[in-house]
């Protein structure tokens, strides 16, 4: 019998700390539903004390999710922990995850606390957290650069105080697999009450070793891995969930553990997170990259045709690539459309939003023969900004682009219900369209990112555009999709402007805590 490996997903917390990757409450809910569908054990939904928006998103996720434990992060102080405890209250299964730094450099320079004070604070933190739940995780921030003797001491104390999971983060991605595994082995051996808790790893990818370090720690006894979809996260990111899960599954001969993840949900989760955050997945990314199962060399193609396992260690369909199936067509009705959205975990806030999305679906079905789940995700992302939040709306767009001439765009927008016309020239049709929109909106925002991605294959594929705008310390991502790339770009830009205009921005400002 294999032991269970707990998969703790922190896409919505550490992942959201990737620059510009913050999500709205609705976006977080969509990701949480997908994580639940994928059978993740623990969803770290956010950092409740960071902002009212973060609190609200965690609370909503705790209310909605039934099959995964919902967790909030908290620093080891009373206010943070009470906010976390309140945020997870509606959860069927809720966890408080509290942390304090334990490395000499963090204790001395950042916390300005002595090791004794840090131990004292950690014990009190566990006590406060236990008032809300008996599922309490303790992390020693920067454990990867902490003194082993001190880690043994603090872990023994917090276990006595009631911590049930002990996390050993390599916060700055400094460790090397054999060394990190040895730390984990020693901790489990030397902490006298180590058998009362689950040992956990949380590795950052600064040296590209996050997954290797996590797996090495599993071989040394860790039974929880903290990870994110597509490996997004602070700086170089976290260990990628899909890589950890597939390594454990594919190399069952090496790992004495198994997860309960439905691996066929991995690719849909990857696409959803990429689309919402605007972080593209590199084509050669393991498991979820577009080329992860593509065989280019003739010898490889020949081998795979003769016997698949000659060059494939995993099956594309096992991680959800084959799920890219036709779902709806031109003749599908509103109910079928709504039901499919629900299956995809997409809840539109109002009937108007559903009607608008359905109208867009019909329009798309006229132009694009086959409609896939990915198309639906893209199609509704703009609609998640409900009509009352939609200050700017595209009514008309025209662009003229010819060899030797400067492209010129004309747009008509509805601005708070009033029709406004704008026009501008630009370096290309998209540039001209953005300038024409800006001539009306006058937002003064800074364009941080513009990215285009073909959602499915074929020249009639929808182009999915992400536009990241910054204004007065706020950063928002706008999404837009259409078979016409200029329209997709305009929608994406307007989606971002609407988020800037309304309170529907990301749940907290980056760097709040
Ligand atoms: O990297 C880290 O140390 C963290 C902790 C808060 C667990 O994210
Ligand atoms: Zn982290």
Short mmCIF file of C-alpha atoms and ligand atoms in Angstrom, two decimals:
data_model
loop_
_atom_site.label_atom_id
_atom_site.label_comp_id
_atom_site.label_asym_id
_atom_site.label_seq_id
_atom_site.Cartn_x
_atom_site.Cartn_y
_atom_site.Cartn_z
CA UNK A 1 0.00 0.00 0.00
CA UNK A 2 1.36 3.39 -0.97
CA UNK A 3 1.13 6.33 1.40
CA UNK A 4 -0.95 9.37 0.49
CA UNK A 5 0.90 12.46 -0.72
CA UNK A 6 -1.08 15.59 0.11
CA UNK A 7 -1.18 18.07 -2.77
CA UNK A 8 -1.42 21.59 -1.38
CA UNK A 9 -2.07 24.08 -4.15
CA UNK A 10 -1.03 27.67 -3.55
CA UNK A 11 -1.77 29.11 -7.01
CA UNK A 12 -4.28 31.49 -5.44
CA UNK A 13 -1.81 32.73 -2.82
CA UNK A 14 1.88 32.31 -3.70
CA UNK A 15 0.99 32.02 -7.40
CA UNK A 16 -0.91 35.25 -7.19
CA UNK A 17 2.26 36.91 -5.92
CA UNK A 18 3.73 36.67 -9.45
CA UNK A 19 4.01 40.26 -10.68
CA UNK A 20 0.72 41.28 -12.29
CA UNK A 21 -0.90 37.88 -11.77
CA UNK A 22 -3.47 39.00 -9.22
CA UNK A 23 -7.00 37.82 -9.76
CA UNK A 24 -10.46 39.13 -9.05
CA UNK A 25 -12.77 37.29 -6.66
CA UNK A 26 -14.66 35.72 -9.58
CA UNK A 27 -11.45 34.60 -11.24
CA UNK A 28 -10.25 33.07 -7.98
CA UNK A 29 -13.53 31.20 -7.64
CA UNK A 30 -13.17 29.79 -11.15
CA UNK A 31 -9.67 28.56 -10.42
CA UNK A 32 -10.77 27.12 -7.05
CA UNK A 33 -13.57 25.16 -8.71
CA UNK A 34 -11.14 23.73 -11.23
CA UNK A 35 -8.71 22.77 -8.43
CA UNK A 36 -11.53 21.01 -6.61
CA UNK A 37 -12.47 19.19 -9.80
CA UNK A 38 -8.84 18.12 -10.11
CA UNK A 39 -9.11 16.72 -6.54
CA UNK A 40 -6.44 18.88 -4.96
CA UNK A 41 -6.33 18.11 -1.21
CA UNK A 42 -5.75 21.65 0.07
CA UNK A 43 -6.44 24.95 -1.70
CA UNK A 44 -4.56 27.89 -0.21
CA UNK A 45 -7.07 30.53 -1.24
CA UNK A 46 -5.20 33.65 -0.17
CA UNK A 47 -3.88 35.75 2.68
CA UNK A 48 -6.95 36.97 4.57
CA UNK A 49 -5.29 39.86 6.41
CA UNK A 50 -3.75 41.25 3.22
CA UNK A 51 -6.88 43.15 2.16
CA UNK A 52 -10.67 43.07 2.49
CA UNK A 53 -10.78 41.78 -1.09
CA UNK A 54 -8.53 38.85 -0.25
CA UNK A 55 -10.62 38.07 2.84
CA UNK A 56 -13.78 38.16 0.78
CA UNK A 57 -12.37 35.86 -1.92
CA UNK A 58 -11.23 33.27 0.67
CA UNK A 59 -14.61 33.45 2.39
CA UNK A 60 -16.42 32.90 -0.92
CA UNK A 61 -14.15 29.97 -1.80
CA UNK A 62 -14.63 28.46 1.69
CA UNK A 63 -18.36 28.72 1.13
CA UNK A 64 -18.29 27.13 -2.33
CA UNK A 65 -15.68 24.37 -2.17
CA UNK A 66 -16.72 21.09 -0.58
CA UNK A 67 -14.22 18.47 -1.71
CA UNK A 68 -10.95 20.20 -0.82
CA UNK A 69 -9.71 21.77 2.39
CA UNK A 70 -9.69 25.58 2.11
CA UNK A 71 -6.76 27.34 3.73
CA UNK A 72 -5.75 30.92 4.48
CA UNK A 73 -2.22 32.12 5.14
CA UNK A 74 -1.52 34.28 8.21
CA UNK A 75 1.57 35.77 9.75
CA UNK A 76 2.14 34.64 13.32
CA UNK A 77 0.24 37.51 14.90
CA UNK A 78 -3.19 37.60 16.48
CA UNK A 79 -4.86 39.92 13.96
CA UNK A 80 -3.71 37.92 10.92
CA UNK A 81 -4.74 34.64 12.47
CA UNK A 82 -8.18 35.85 13.51
CA UNK A 83 -8.77 37.20 9.97
CA UNK A 84 -7.70 33.84 8.52
CA UNK A 85 -9.88 31.95 11.02
CA UNK A 86 -12.92 34.07 10.14
CA UNK A 87 -12.30 33.79 6.40
CA UNK A 88 -12.27 29.99 6.40
CA UNK A 89 -15.25 29.66 8.77
CA UNK A 90 -17.81 28.57 6.12
CA UNK A 91 -15.51 25.78 4.89
CA UNK A 92 -16.53 22.16 5.29
CA UNK A 93 -12.85 21.57 5.98
CA UNK A 94 -10.72 24.63 6.79
CA UNK A 95 -7.07 25.18 7.63
CA UNK A 96 -5.09 28.10 9.05
CA UNK A 97 -1.52 28.29 7.79
CA UNK A 98 0.68 30.48 9.94
CA UNK A 99 4.33 31.32 9.42
CA UNK A 100 7.28 33.11 10.95
CA UNK A 101 10.85 33.40 9.72
CA UNK A 102 13.52 31.26 11.37
CA UNK A 103 16.75 32.00 9.50
CA UNK A 104 19.35 34.18 11.28
CA UNK A 105 19.19 36.82 8.54
CA UNK A 106 15.37 37.08 8.64
CA UNK A 107 15.12 37.03 12.44
CA UNK A 108 17.83 39.65 12.91
CA UNK A 109 17.31 41.98 9.94
CA UNK A 110 13.61 41.65 9.12
CA UNK A 111 11.79 40.65 12.29
CA UNK A 112 14.33 42.14 14.73
CA UNK A 113 13.44 39.36 17.14
CA UNK A 114 15.60 36.96 19.10
CA UNK A 115 15.24 33.22 18.45
CA UNK A 116 13.52 32.86 21.86
CA UNK A 117 10.97 35.51 20.92
CA UNK A 118 10.32 33.79 17.58
CA UNK A 119 9.62 30.48 19.34
CA UNK A 120 7.32 32.22 21.82
CA UNK A 121 5.41 33.99 19.03
CA UNK A 122 5.04 30.77 17.04
CA UNK A 123 3.58 28.93 20.04
CA UNK A 124 1.05 31.73 20.65
CA UNK A 125 0.15 31.74 16.94
CA UNK A 126 -0.73 28.05 17.01
CA UNK A 127 -2.90 28.66 20.08
CA UNK A 128 -4.90 31.40 18.32
CA UNK A 129 -5.27 29.31 15.19
CA UNK A 130 -6.52 26.30 17.17
CA UNK A 131 -9.45 28.42 18.38
CA UNK A 132 -10.78 28.21 14.80
CA UNK A 133 -9.78 24.80 13.51
CA UNK A 134 -7.85 21.73 14.53
CA UNK A 135 -6.15 21.72 11.12
CA UNK A 136 -3.22 24.11 11.65
CA UNK A 137 -0.10 24.35 9.52
CA UNK A 138 3.10 25.99 10.67
CA UNK A 139 5.80 27.21 8.26
CA UNK A 140 9.31 28.23 9.23
CA UNK A 141 9.91 30.86 6.60
CA UNK A 142 13.38 30.60 5.04
CA UNK A 143 13.83 27.17 6.65
CA UNK A 144 16.20 26.42 3.77
CA UNK A 145 18.74 28.81 5.32
CA UNK A 146 17.90 28.17 8.99
CA UNK A 147 19.93 26.39 11.63
CA UNK A 148 18.87 22.75 11.89
CA UNK A 149 19.05 22.72 15.71
CA UNK A 150 16.82 25.78 15.89
CA UNK A 151 14.32 24.25 13.44
CA UNK A 152 14.17 21.10 15.61
CA UNK A 153 13.47 23.25 18.67
CA UNK A 154 10.72 25.42 17.15
CA UNK A 155 9.02 22.50 15.40
CA UNK A 156 8.93 20.44 18.62
CA UNK A 157 7.30 23.39 20.41
CA UNK A 158 4.67 24.15 17.75
CA UNK A 159 3.74 20.47 17.52
CA UNK A 160 3.21 20.47 21.30
CA UNK A 161 1.07 23.59 20.86
CA UNK A 162 -1.16 21.80 18.34
CA UNK A 163 0.26 22.26 14.81
CA UNK A 164 -0.74 19.35 12.59
CA UNK A 165 1.34 20.05 9.47
CA UNK A 166 4.94 21.28 9.56
CA UNK A 167 6.14 23.02 6.44
CA UNK A 168 9.84 23.46 5.62
CA UNK A 169 9.99 26.17 2.94
CA UNK A 170 12.99 26.84 0.76
CA UNK A 171 11.76 30.41 0.52
CA UNK A 172 14.58 31.75 -1.62
CA UNK A 173 15.19 28.63 -3.72
CA UNK A 174 18.69 28.18 -2.33
CA UNK A 175 18.79 24.45 -1.68
CA UNK A 176 20.18 21.55 -3.68
CA UNK A 177 18.16 18.29 -3.75
CA UNK A 178 20.50 15.99 -1.78
CA UNK A 179 20.99 18.66 0.88
CA UNK A 180 17.31 19.51 1.19
CA UNK A 181 16.42 15.82 1.45
CA UNK A 182 18.98 15.42 4.22
CA UNK A 183 17.44 18.38 6.11
CA UNK A 184 14.02 16.76 5.87
CA UNK A 185 15.36 13.36 6.95
CA UNK A 186 17.16 14.85 9.95
CA UNK A 187 14.14 16.88 11.03
CA UNK A 188 11.87 13.85 10.99
CA UNK A 189 14.48 11.86 12.90
CA UNK A 190 15.44 14.48 15.49
CA UNK A 191 12.15 16.19 16.35
CA UNK A 192 10.85 13.95 19.17
CA UNK A 193 7.14 14.35 18.32
CA UNK A 194 7.62 14.31 14.53
CA UNK A 195 5.31 11.31 14.11
CA UNK A 196 2.31 13.42 15.16
CA UNK A 197 2.37 15.66 12.07
CA UNK A 198 2.53 15.66 8.29
CA UNK A 199 5.84 17.02 6.99
CA UNK A 200 5.54 19.39 4.09
CA UNK A 201 7.76 21.07 1.48
CA UNK A 202 7.40 24.41 -0.23
CA UNK A 203 10.15 25.12 -2.75
CA UNK A 204 10.88 28.18 -4.84
CA UNK A 205 12.49 27.91 -8.23
CA UNK A 206 15.30 30.50 -8.16
CA UNK A 207 17.85 27.88 -9.24
CA UNK A 208 15.36 25.89 -11.28
CA UNK A 209 15.31 23.17 -8.60
CA UNK A 210 11.88 23.58 -7.00
CA UNK A 211 10.43 20.33 -8.34
CA UNK A 212 13.66 18.36 -7.79
CA UNK A 213 13.93 19.62 -4.22
CA UNK A 214 10.28 18.79 -3.53
CA UNK A 215 10.64 15.26 -4.89
CA UNK A 216 13.88 14.67 -2.98
CA UNK A 217 12.10 15.71 0.21
CA UNK A 218 9.27 13.29 -0.55
CA UNK A 219 11.83 10.47 -0.76
CA UNK A 220 13.11 11.65 2.63
CA UNK A 221 9.67 11.44 4.26
CA UNK A 222 7.69 14.58 3.36
CA UNK A 223 4.02 13.77 2.77
CA UNK A 224 2.73 17.15 1.58
CA UNK A 225 3.99 19.13 -1.39
CA UNK A 226 3.07 22.78 -1.82
CA UNK A 227 2.93 23.75 -5.47
CA UNK A 228 1.20 25.88 -8.09
CA UNK A 229 -0.32 25.36 -11.51
CA UNK A 230 2.28 26.10 -14.22
CA UNK A 231 4.77 26.77 -11.40
CA UNK A 232 3.74 30.41 -11.11
CA UNK A 233 4.68 32.27 -7.95
CA UNK A 234 6.91 34.80 -6.27
CA UNK A 235 10.02 35.62 -8.40
CA UNK A 236 11.00 32.47 -10.37
CA UNK A 237 7.91 30.71 -9.06
CA UNK A 238 7.06 27.60 -7.06
CA UNK A 239 7.26 23.89 -7.75
CA UNK A 240 4.87 23.10 -10.63
CA UNK A 241 1.95 20.94 -9.50
CA UNK A 242 1.72 19.13 -12.83
CA UNK A 243 5.38 18.12 -12.74
CA UNK A 244 5.29 16.88 -9.14
CA UNK A 245 2.08 14.90 -9.68
CA UNK A 246 3.21 13.34 -12.95
CA UNK A 247 6.67 12.48 -11.61
CA UNK A 248 5.18 10.63 -8.67
CA UNK A 249 2.68 8.86 -10.91
CA UNK A 250 5.04 8.02 -13.77
CA UNK A 251 7.84 6.86 -11.46
CA UNK A 252 5.73 4.76 -9.14
CA UNK A 253 8.73 2.44 -8.99
CA UNK A 254 10.69 5.17 -7.16
CA UNK A 255 8.12 6.98 -5.03
CA UNK A 256 6.36 5.16 -2.18
CA UNK A 257 3.42 7.58 -2.40
CA UNK A 258 0.41 8.39 -4.56
CA UNK A 259 -1.83 11.42 -4.97
CA UNK A 260 -5.58 11.53 -5.49
CA UNK A 261 -5.28 14.04 -8.35
CA UNK A 262 -7.47 13.51 -11.42
CA UNK A 263 -4.63 14.06 -13.86
CA UNK A 264 -6.99 14.55 -16.81
CA UNK A 265 -7.85 17.94 -15.29
CA UNK A 266 -4.25 19.17 -15.40
CA UNK A 267 -4.22 20.72 -18.88
CA UNK A 268 -7.61 22.46 -18.43
CA UNK A 269 -6.31 23.87 -15.12
CA UNK A 270 -3.10 25.03 -16.76
CA UNK A 271 -4.99 26.79 -19.56
CA UNK A 272 -7.40 28.43 -17.16
CA UNK A 273 -4.64 29.81 -14.93
CA UNK A 274 -2.64 30.99 -17.92
CA UNK A 275 -5.64 32.72 -19.42
CA UNK A 276 -6.68 34.45 -16.19
CA UNK A 277 -3.21 35.56 -15.09
CA UNK A 278 -1.92 36.42 -18.56
CA UNK A 279 1.13 34.23 -17.90
CA UNK A 280 1.69 32.17 -21.06
CA UNK A 281 2.96 28.61 -20.81
CA UNK A 282 6.24 28.12 -22.66
CA UNK A 283 5.81 25.58 -25.50
CA UNK A 284 8.48 23.23 -24.14
CA UNK A 285 7.15 23.31 -20.56
CA UNK A 286 6.96 19.79 -19.10
CA UNK A 287 3.49 18.19 -19.14
CA UNK A 288 1.46 21.30 -20.08
CA UNK A 289 3.55 22.95 -22.82
CA UNK A 290 2.07 22.81 -26.32
CA UNK A 291 5.06 20.74 -27.48
CA UNK A 292 5.25 18.44 -24.46
CA UNK A 293 3.85 15.56 -26.52
CA UNK A 294 4.91 16.65 -30.01
CA UNK A 295 7.50 14.53 -31.78
CA UNK A 296 9.47 16.43 -34.38
CA UNK A 297 12.40 14.23 -35.34
CA UNK A 298 11.60 11.62 -37.98
CA UNK A 299 13.22 8.86 -35.96
CA UNK A 300 11.05 9.74 -32.98
CA UNK A 301 7.87 9.90 -35.07
CA UNK A 302 8.68 6.56 -36.60
CA UNK A 303 9.33 5.04 -33.17
CA UNK A 304 6.11 6.39 -31.67
CA UNK A 305 4.07 5.12 -34.61
CA UNK A 306 5.55 1.65 -34.18
CA UNK A 307 5.27 1.56 -30.42
CA UNK A 308 4.25 4.62 -28.44
CA UNK A 309 6.41 3.92 -25.40
CA UNK A 310 9.61 4.14 -27.45
CA UNK A 311 9.58 7.91 -26.88
CA UNK A 312 6.62 8.62 -24.58
CA UNK A 313 6.73 8.10 -20.83
CA UNK A 314 3.27 9.61 -20.25
CA UNK A 315 0.11 9.64 -22.35
CA UNK A 316 -1.13 13.02 -23.52
CA UNK A 317 -4.72 12.06 -22.76
CA UNK A 318 -3.82 11.17 -19.16
CA UNK A 319 -2.98 14.81 -18.45
CA UNK A 320 -6.00 16.16 -20.29
CA UNK A 321 -4.69 16.98 -23.77
CA UNK A 322 -7.26 14.81 -25.48
CA UNK A 323 -10.04 16.66 -23.66
CA UNK A 324 -9.84 19.29 -26.33
CA UNK A 325 -13.06 17.94 -27.84
CA UNK A 326 -15.90 19.52 -29.69
CA UNK A 327 -18.43 20.58 -27.07
CA UNK A 328 -21.02 22.79 -28.66
CA UNK A 329 -22.06 23.89 -32.11
CA UNK A 330 -24.13 26.39 -33.99
CA UNK A 331 -27.39 24.72 -33.04
CA UNK A 332 -26.75 24.41 -29.32
CA UNK A 333 -29.33 26.22 -27.21
CA UNK A 334 -29.02 28.54 -24.22
CA UNK A 335 -29.59 25.70 -21.73
CA UNK A 336 -26.88 23.51 -23.22
CA UNK A 337 -24.56 26.51 -23.21
CA UNK A 338 -25.35 27.30 -19.58
CA UNK A 339 -24.96 23.64 -18.54
CA UNK A 340 -21.55 23.40 -20.21
CA UNK A 341 -20.39 26.59 -18.48
CA UNK A 342 -21.48 25.12 -15.17
CA UNK A 343 -19.55 21.93 -15.88
CA UNK A 344 -16.52 24.11 -16.53
CA UNK A 345 -17.04 25.79 -13.14
CA UNK A 346 -18.08 29.11 -14.69
CA UNK A 347 -20.94 30.89 -12.93
CA UNK A 348 -22.06 34.11 -14.57
CA UNK A 349 -23.37 36.59 -12.03
CA UNK A 350 -26.58 37.59 -13.75
CA UNK A 351 -29.01 36.66 -16.50
CA UNK A 352 -27.82 39.67 -18.51
CA UNK A 353 -24.24 38.37 -18.37
CA UNK A 354 -25.41 34.92 -19.48
CA UNK A 355 -27.47 36.40 -22.32
CA UNK A 356 -24.56 38.53 -23.50
CA UNK A 357 -22.21 35.52 -23.39
CA UNK A 358 -24.76 33.39 -25.25
CA UNK A 359 -25.10 36.05 -27.95
CA UNK A 360 -21.32 36.07 -28.32
CA UNK A 361 -21.32 32.27 -28.50
CA UNK A 362 -23.86 32.30 -31.35
CA UNK A 363 -21.86 34.93 -33.17
CA UNK A 364 -18.72 32.85 -32.74
CA UNK A 365 -20.45 29.65 -33.83
CA UNK A 366 -21.35 31.37 -37.09
CA UNK A 367 -17.72 32.18 -37.79
CA UNK A 368 -15.97 29.22 -36.23
CA UNK A 369 -17.04 25.74 -37.09
CA UNK A 370 -15.91 23.89 -33.99
CA UNK A 371 -16.20 25.28 -30.49
CA UNK A 372 -14.05 23.81 -27.72
CA UNK A 373 -13.95 24.25 -23.96
CA UNK A 374 -11.02 26.62 -24.38
CA UNK A 375 -13.16 28.80 -26.66
CA UNK A 376 -15.86 28.95 -24.00
CA UNK A 377 -13.39 29.94 -21.28
CA UNK A 378 -12.12 32.73 -23.49
CA UNK A 379 -15.57 33.77 -24.57
CA UNK A 380 -16.87 34.33 -21.06
CA UNK A 381 -13.83 35.97 -19.55
CA UNK A 382 -14.99 39.35 -20.78
CA UNK A 383 -18.54 38.60 -19.63
CA UNK A 384 -17.37 38.06 -16.07
CA UNK A 385 -17.28 41.81 -15.96
CA UNK A 386 -21.02 42.08 -15.49
CA UNK A 387 -22.97 44.83 -17.30
CA UNK A 388 -23.08 47.07 -14.26
CA UNK A 389 -19.27 47.02 -14.19
CA UNK A 390 -19.01 47.60 -17.92
CA UNK A 391 -18.41 51.30 -18.17
CA UNK A 392 -16.70 51.02 -21.56
CA UNK A 393 -18.27 48.90 -24.27
CA UNK A 394 -17.15 48.35 -27.85
CA UNK A 395 -19.85 49.23 -30.36
CA UNK A 396 -17.87 49.53 -33.58
CA UNK A 397 -14.31 49.12 -34.72
CA UNK A 398 -12.77 49.75 -38.12
CA UNK A 399 -9.13 49.53 -39.04
CA UNK A 400 -7.36 50.25 -42.26
CA UNK A 401 -3.98 48.66 -42.83
CA UNK A 402 -2.17 48.59 -46.18
CA UNK A 403 1.38 48.27 -47.43
CA UNK A 404 3.31 51.51 -47.19
CA UNK A 405 0.57 53.36 -45.25
CA UNK A 406 0.27 54.08 -41.55
CA UNK A 407 -2.56 51.96 -40.11
CA UNK A 408 -5.56 53.99 -39.01
CA UNK A 409 -8.35 52.96 -36.61
CA UNK A 410 -11.81 54.30 -35.84
CA UNK A 411 -13.82 53.13 -32.85
CA UNK A 412 -17.19 53.87 -31.33
CA UNK A 413 -17.53 53.12 -27.63
CA UNK A 414 -20.38 53.32 -25.23
CA UNK A 415 -19.01 55.17 -22.21
CA UNK A 416 -21.42 54.96 -19.30
CA UNK A 417 -24.23 54.63 -21.86
CA UNK A 418 -23.13 57.56 -24.04
CA UNK A 419 -21.79 56.89 -27.54
CA UNK A 420 -18.34 58.35 -28.22
CA UNK A 421 -16.21 58.28 -31.39
CA UNK A 422 -12.45 58.20 -31.58
CA UNK A 423 -9.77 57.67 -34.18
CA UNK A 424 -5.99 57.45 -34.34
CA UNK A 425 -3.05 56.25 -36.38
CA UNK A 426 -0.50 53.81 -35.01
CA UNK A 427 2.48 51.58 -35.68
CA UNK A 428 0.14 48.67 -36.47
CA UNK A 429 -3.61 47.98 -36.47
CA UNK A 430 -3.64 47.05 -32.77
CA UNK A 431 -1.58 50.07 -31.76
CA UNK A 432 -3.90 52.33 -33.75
CA UNK A 433 -6.99 50.75 -32.15
CA UNK A 434 -5.59 51.14 -28.62
CA UNK A 435 -4.75 54.77 -29.35
CA UNK A 436 -8.25 55.39 -30.72
CA UNK A 437 -9.76 53.88 -27.56
CA UNK A 438 -7.42 55.88 -25.37
CA UNK A 439 -8.40 59.08 -27.23
CA UNK A 440 -11.87 58.53 -25.77
CA UNK A 441 -11.08 56.98 -22.39
CA UNK A 442 -8.08 59.18 -21.53
CA UNK A 443 -7.15 56.68 -18.82
CA UNK A 444 -3.47 57.64 -18.71
CA UNK A 445 -2.71 54.03 -17.77
CA UNK A 446 0.58 52.36 -18.60
CA UNK A 447 0.55 49.26 -20.82
CA UNK A 448 2.66 46.63 -19.05
CA UNK A 449 1.88 43.62 -21.18
CA UNK A 450 0.19 42.77 -24.45
CA UNK A 451 0.13 39.11 -25.38
CA UNK A 452 -1.69 37.11 -28.03
CA UNK A 453 -2.25 33.40 -28.04
CA UNK A 454 -4.15 31.18 -30.47
CA UNK A 455 -6.62 29.25 -28.32
CA UNK A 456 -7.04 26.28 -30.61
CA UNK A 457 -5.49 25.21 -33.89
CA UNK A 458 -6.48 26.37 -37.39
CA UNK A 459 -6.52 29.81 -38.98
CA UNK A 460 -10.10 30.32 -37.77
CA UNK A 461 -8.92 29.90 -34.16
CA UNK A 462 -9.84 32.58 -31.68
CA UNK A 463 -6.97 34.80 -30.71
CA UNK A 464 -6.87 35.32 -26.99
CA UNK A 465 -5.38 38.61 -25.93
CA UNK A 466 -4.18 39.67 -22.49
CA UNK A 467 -3.58 43.32 -21.77
CA UNK A 468 -2.01 44.33 -18.46
CA UNK A 469 -2.49 47.96 -17.42
CA UNK A 470 -1.08 49.87 -14.47
CA UNK A 471 -2.40 53.06 -13.00
CA UNK A 472 -1.70 54.68 -9.64
CA UNK A 473 -0.26 51.51 -8.13
CA UNK A 474 -3.06 49.25 -9.38
CA UNK A 475 -2.38 46.54 -11.94
CA UNK A 476 -5.16 44.79 -13.85
CA UNK A 477 -5.31 42.12 -16.53
CA UNK A 478 -7.87 42.38 -19.30
CA UNK A 479 -8.84 39.44 -21.49
CA UNK A 480 -10.50 39.38 -24.87
CA UNK A 481 -11.00 36.72 -27.48
CA UNK A 482 -12.24 36.75 -31.03
CA UNK A 483 -11.44 35.21 -34.37
CA UNK A 484 -10.53 38.77 -35.42
CA UNK A 485 -7.34 39.63 -33.59
CA UNK A 486 -7.93 43.41 -33.65
CA UNK A 487 -11.38 42.98 -32.07
CA UNK A 488 -9.91 40.57 -29.50
CA UNK A 489 -7.29 43.20 -28.67
CA UNK A 490 -9.87 45.98 -28.34
CA UNK A 491 -12.00 43.80 -26.04
CA UNK A 492 -9.03 42.92 -23.93
CA UNK A 493 -8.03 46.57 -23.58
CA UNK A 494 -11.58 47.59 -22.68
CA UNK A 495 -11.85 44.71 -20.20
CA UNK A 496 -8.75 46.05 -18.44
CA UNK A 497 -10.07 49.63 -18.54
CA UNK A 498 -13.36 48.43 -17.01
CA UNK A 499 -11.48 46.74 -14.20
CA UNK A 500 -9.48 49.90 -13.57
CA UNK A 501 -12.66 51.93 -13.62
CA UNK A 502 -14.64 49.72 -11.24
CA UNK A 503 -13.78 48.20 -7.88
CA UNK A 504 -13.58 44.88 -9.67
CA UNK A 505 -9.84 44.81 -9.69
CA UNK A 506 -7.57 42.21 -8.20
CA UNK A 507 -8.37 41.35 -4.62
CA UNK A 508 -5.39 43.23 -3.23
CA UNK A 509 -2.61 45.51 -4.30
CA UNK A 510 0.64 43.71 -4.97
CA UNK A 511 3.09 44.09 -2.14
CA UNK A 512 0.30 44.89 0.37
CA UNK A 513 1.83 42.54 2.90
O1 LIG B 1 8.05 30.89 0.45
C1 LIG B 1 7.62 30.88 1.61
O2 LIG B 1 8.34 30.77 2.60
C2 LIG B 1 6.18 31.05 1.79
C3 LIG B 1 5.67 30.82 3.17
C4 LIG B 1 4.70 31.86 3.57
C5 LIG B 1 5.14 29.43 3.29
O3 LIG B 1 5.47 31.28 0.85
ZN1 LIG B 2 6.50 30.78 -1.07
#
